[in-house]
mmCIF file of C-alpha atoms in Angstrom:
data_model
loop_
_atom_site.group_PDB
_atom_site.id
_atom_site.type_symbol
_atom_site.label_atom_id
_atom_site.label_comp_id
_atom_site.label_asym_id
_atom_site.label_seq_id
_atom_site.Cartn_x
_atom_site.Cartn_y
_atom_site.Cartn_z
ATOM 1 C CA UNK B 1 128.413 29.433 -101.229
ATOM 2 C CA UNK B 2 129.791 31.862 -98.820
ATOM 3 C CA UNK B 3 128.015 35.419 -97.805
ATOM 4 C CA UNK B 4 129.401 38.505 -95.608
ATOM 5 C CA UNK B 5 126.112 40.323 -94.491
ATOM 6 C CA UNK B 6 126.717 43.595 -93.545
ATOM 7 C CA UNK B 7 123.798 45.934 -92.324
ATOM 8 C CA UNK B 8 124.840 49.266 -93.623
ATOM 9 C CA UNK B 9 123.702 53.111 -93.107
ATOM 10 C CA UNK B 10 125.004 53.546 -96.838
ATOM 11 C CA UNK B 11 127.355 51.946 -99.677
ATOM 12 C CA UNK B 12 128.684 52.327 -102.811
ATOM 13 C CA UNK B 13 130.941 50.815 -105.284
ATOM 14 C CA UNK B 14 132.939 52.521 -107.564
ATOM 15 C CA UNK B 15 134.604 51.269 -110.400
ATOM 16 C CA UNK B 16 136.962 52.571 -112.785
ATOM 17 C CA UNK B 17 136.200 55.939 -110.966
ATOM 18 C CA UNK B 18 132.165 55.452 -111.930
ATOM 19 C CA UNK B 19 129.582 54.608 -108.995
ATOM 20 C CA UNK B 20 128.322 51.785 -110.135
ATOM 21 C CA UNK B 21 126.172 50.757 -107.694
ATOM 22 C CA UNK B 22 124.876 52.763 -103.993
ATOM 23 C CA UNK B 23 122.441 52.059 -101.457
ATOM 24 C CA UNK B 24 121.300 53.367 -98.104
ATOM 25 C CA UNK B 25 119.588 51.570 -95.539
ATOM 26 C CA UNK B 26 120.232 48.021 -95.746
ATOM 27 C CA UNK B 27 122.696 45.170 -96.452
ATOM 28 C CA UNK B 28 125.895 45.108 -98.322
ATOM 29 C CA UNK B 29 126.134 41.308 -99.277
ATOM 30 C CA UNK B 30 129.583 39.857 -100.417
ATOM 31 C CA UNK B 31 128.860 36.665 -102.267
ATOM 32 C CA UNK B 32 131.868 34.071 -102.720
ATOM 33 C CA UNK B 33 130.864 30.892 -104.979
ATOM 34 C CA UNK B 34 132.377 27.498 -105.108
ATOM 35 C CA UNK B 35 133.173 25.106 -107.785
ATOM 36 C CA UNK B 36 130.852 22.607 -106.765
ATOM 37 C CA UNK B 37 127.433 25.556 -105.593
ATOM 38 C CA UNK B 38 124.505 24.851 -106.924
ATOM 39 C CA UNK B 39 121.022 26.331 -106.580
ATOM 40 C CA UNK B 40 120.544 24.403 -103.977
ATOM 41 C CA UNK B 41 123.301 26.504 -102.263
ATOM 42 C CA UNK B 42 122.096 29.594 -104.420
ATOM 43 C CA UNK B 43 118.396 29.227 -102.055
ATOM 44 C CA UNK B 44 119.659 28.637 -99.287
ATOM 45 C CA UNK B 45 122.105 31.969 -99.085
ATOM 46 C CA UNK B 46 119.101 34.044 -100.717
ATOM 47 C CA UNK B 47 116.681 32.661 -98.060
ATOM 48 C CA UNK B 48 118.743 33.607 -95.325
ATOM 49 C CA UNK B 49 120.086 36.784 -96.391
ATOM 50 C CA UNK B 50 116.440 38.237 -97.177
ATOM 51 C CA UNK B 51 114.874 36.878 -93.781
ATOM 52 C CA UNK B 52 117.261 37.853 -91.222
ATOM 53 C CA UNK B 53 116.044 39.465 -88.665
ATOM 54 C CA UNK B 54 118.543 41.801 -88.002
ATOM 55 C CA UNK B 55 116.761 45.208 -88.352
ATOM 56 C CA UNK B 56 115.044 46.728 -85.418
ATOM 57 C CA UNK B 57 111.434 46.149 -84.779
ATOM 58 C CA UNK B 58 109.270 49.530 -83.187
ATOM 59 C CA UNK B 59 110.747 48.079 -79.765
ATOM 60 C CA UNK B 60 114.401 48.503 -80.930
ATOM 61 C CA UNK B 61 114.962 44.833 -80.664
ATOM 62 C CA UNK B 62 116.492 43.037 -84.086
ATOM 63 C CA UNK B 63 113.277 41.339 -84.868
ATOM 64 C CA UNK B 64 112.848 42.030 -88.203
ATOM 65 C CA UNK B 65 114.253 41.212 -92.071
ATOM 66 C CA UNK B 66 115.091 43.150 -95.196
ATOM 67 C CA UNK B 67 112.119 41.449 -96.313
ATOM 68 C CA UNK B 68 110.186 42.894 -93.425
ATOM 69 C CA UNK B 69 111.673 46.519 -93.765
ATOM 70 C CA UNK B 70 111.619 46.660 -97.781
ATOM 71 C CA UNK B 71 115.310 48.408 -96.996
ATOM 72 C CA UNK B 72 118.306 47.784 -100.045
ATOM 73 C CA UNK B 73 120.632 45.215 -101.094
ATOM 74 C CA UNK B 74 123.913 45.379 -102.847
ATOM 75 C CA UNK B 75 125.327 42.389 -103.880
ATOM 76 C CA UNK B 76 128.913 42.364 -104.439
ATOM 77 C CA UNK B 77 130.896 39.269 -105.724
ATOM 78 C CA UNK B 78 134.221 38.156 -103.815
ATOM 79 C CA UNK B 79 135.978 35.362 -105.280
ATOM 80 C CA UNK B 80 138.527 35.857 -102.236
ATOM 81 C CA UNK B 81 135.906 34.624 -99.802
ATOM 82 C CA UNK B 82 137.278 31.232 -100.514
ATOM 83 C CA UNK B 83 140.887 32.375 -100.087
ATOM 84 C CA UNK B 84 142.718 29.456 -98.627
ATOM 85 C CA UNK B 85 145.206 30.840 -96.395
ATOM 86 C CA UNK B 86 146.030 27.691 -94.308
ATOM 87 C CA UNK B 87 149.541 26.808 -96.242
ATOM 88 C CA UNK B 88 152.367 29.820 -96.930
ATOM 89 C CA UNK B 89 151.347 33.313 -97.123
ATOM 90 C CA UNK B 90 149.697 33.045 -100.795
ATOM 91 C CA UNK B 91 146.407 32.291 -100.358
ATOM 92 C CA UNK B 92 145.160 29.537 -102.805
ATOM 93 C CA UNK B 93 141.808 30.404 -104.478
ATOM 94 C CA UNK B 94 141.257 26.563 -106.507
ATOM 95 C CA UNK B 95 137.725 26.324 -104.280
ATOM 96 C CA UNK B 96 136.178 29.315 -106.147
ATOM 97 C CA UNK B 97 133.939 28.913 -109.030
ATOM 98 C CA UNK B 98 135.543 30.041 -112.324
ATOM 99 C CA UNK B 99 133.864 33.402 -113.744
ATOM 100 C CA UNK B 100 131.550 31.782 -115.890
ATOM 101 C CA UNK B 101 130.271 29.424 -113.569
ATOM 102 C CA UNK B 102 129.821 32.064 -110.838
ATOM 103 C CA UNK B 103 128.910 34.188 -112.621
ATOM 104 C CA UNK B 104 125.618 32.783 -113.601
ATOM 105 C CA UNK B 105 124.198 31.768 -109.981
ATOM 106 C CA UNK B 106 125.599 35.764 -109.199
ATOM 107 C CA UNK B 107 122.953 36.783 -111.702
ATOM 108 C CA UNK B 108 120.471 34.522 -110.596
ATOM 109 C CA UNK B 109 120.889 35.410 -106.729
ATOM 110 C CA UNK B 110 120.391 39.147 -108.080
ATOM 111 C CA UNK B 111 116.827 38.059 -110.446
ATOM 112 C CA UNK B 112 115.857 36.743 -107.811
ATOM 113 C CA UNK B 113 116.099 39.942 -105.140
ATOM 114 C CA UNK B 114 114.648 41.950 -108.326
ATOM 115 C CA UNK B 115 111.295 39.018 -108.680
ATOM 116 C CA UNK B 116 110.565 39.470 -104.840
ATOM 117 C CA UNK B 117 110.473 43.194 -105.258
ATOM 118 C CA UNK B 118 113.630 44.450 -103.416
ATOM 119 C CA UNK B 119 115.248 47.318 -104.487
ATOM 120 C CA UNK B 120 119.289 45.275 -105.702
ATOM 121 C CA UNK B 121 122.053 47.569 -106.861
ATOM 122 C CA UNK B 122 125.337 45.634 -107.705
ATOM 123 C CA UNK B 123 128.928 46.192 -108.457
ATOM 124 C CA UNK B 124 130.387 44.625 -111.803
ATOM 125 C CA UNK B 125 131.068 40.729 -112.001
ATOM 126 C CA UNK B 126 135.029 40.462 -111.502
ATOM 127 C CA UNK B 127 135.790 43.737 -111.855
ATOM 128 C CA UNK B 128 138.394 45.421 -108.925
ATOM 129 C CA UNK B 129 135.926 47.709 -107.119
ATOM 130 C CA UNK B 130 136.069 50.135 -104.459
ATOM 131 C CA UNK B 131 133.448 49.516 -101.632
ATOM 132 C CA UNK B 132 132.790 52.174 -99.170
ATOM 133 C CA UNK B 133 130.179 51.579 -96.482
ATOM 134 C CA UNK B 134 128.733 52.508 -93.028
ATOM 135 C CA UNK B 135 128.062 49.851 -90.999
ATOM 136 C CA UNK B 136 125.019 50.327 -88.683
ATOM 137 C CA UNK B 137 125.544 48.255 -85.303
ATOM 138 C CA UNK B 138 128.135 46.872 -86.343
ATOM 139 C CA UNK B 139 126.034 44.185 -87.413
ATOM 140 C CA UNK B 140 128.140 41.366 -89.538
ATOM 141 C CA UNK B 141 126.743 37.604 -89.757
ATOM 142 C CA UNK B 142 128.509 34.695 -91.919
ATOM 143 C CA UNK B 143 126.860 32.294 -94.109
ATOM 144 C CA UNK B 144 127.962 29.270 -95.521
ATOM 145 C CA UNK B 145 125.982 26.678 -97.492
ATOM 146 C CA UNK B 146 128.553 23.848 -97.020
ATOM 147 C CA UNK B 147 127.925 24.004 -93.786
ATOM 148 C CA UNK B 148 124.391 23.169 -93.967
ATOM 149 C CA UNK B 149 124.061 20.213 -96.491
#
């Protein structure tokens, strides 16, 4: 599993012309899933994602989590994230997950931001969707399950 963590001012996705989905203070998470994720991969990602400290503290130093700060999450899912580009200039997408598949530990990565309370707006499962944002920093990290395990 794959995640872009963005800490954003504000974002929104729009699809088919309707906002779907809008935050402000927080993190705009893009969430790629592989064939072979499982919720092994799905805990890992959440853990991390929800207990980076990369919001200031009182001291203005990036002590704290989204946890920590009770700030917003939108979860957006990007297939391309496993975009193999290594070979022509078509990039080859067989590592992703198929839409069922994905779709599922999506959901589940999304319950489980709801259970611990945070306030999770999403875009729509495998739609094409406009994301606008403000990043705030920047601040950008990369996440990746495979390399862990």
């Amino acid at each position: 599993m794959r995640a872009v963590v963005q800490r954003v001012k504000t974002a929104n996705v729009v699809v088919d012309g309707n906002k779907v989905g809008e935050i402000g203070e927080g993190i705009v998470l893009l969430l790629g899933i592989a064939k072979e994720d499982t919720e092994k991969d799905l805990d890992y990602i959440y853990r991390k994602v929800v207990n980076l400290r990369i919001f200031d503290d009182k001291d203005g130093v990036m002590n704290e989590s989204l946890l920590d700060h009770r700030k917003e999450l939108l979860v957006v899912s990007q297939f391309t994230l496993y975009g193999d580009g290594r070979k022509g200039n078509r990039p080859s997408y067989i590592r992703a997950a198929n839409g069922a598949e994905a779709e599922k530990l999506y959901q589940k990565f999304i319950q489980r931001g709801n259970n611990d309370g945070l306030s999770v707006a999403t875009g729509v499962f495998g739609a094409d969707m406009d994301l606008t944002l403000i990043n705030d920093g920047p601040v950008t990290i990369l996440l990746d399950s495979e390399k862990v395990f």
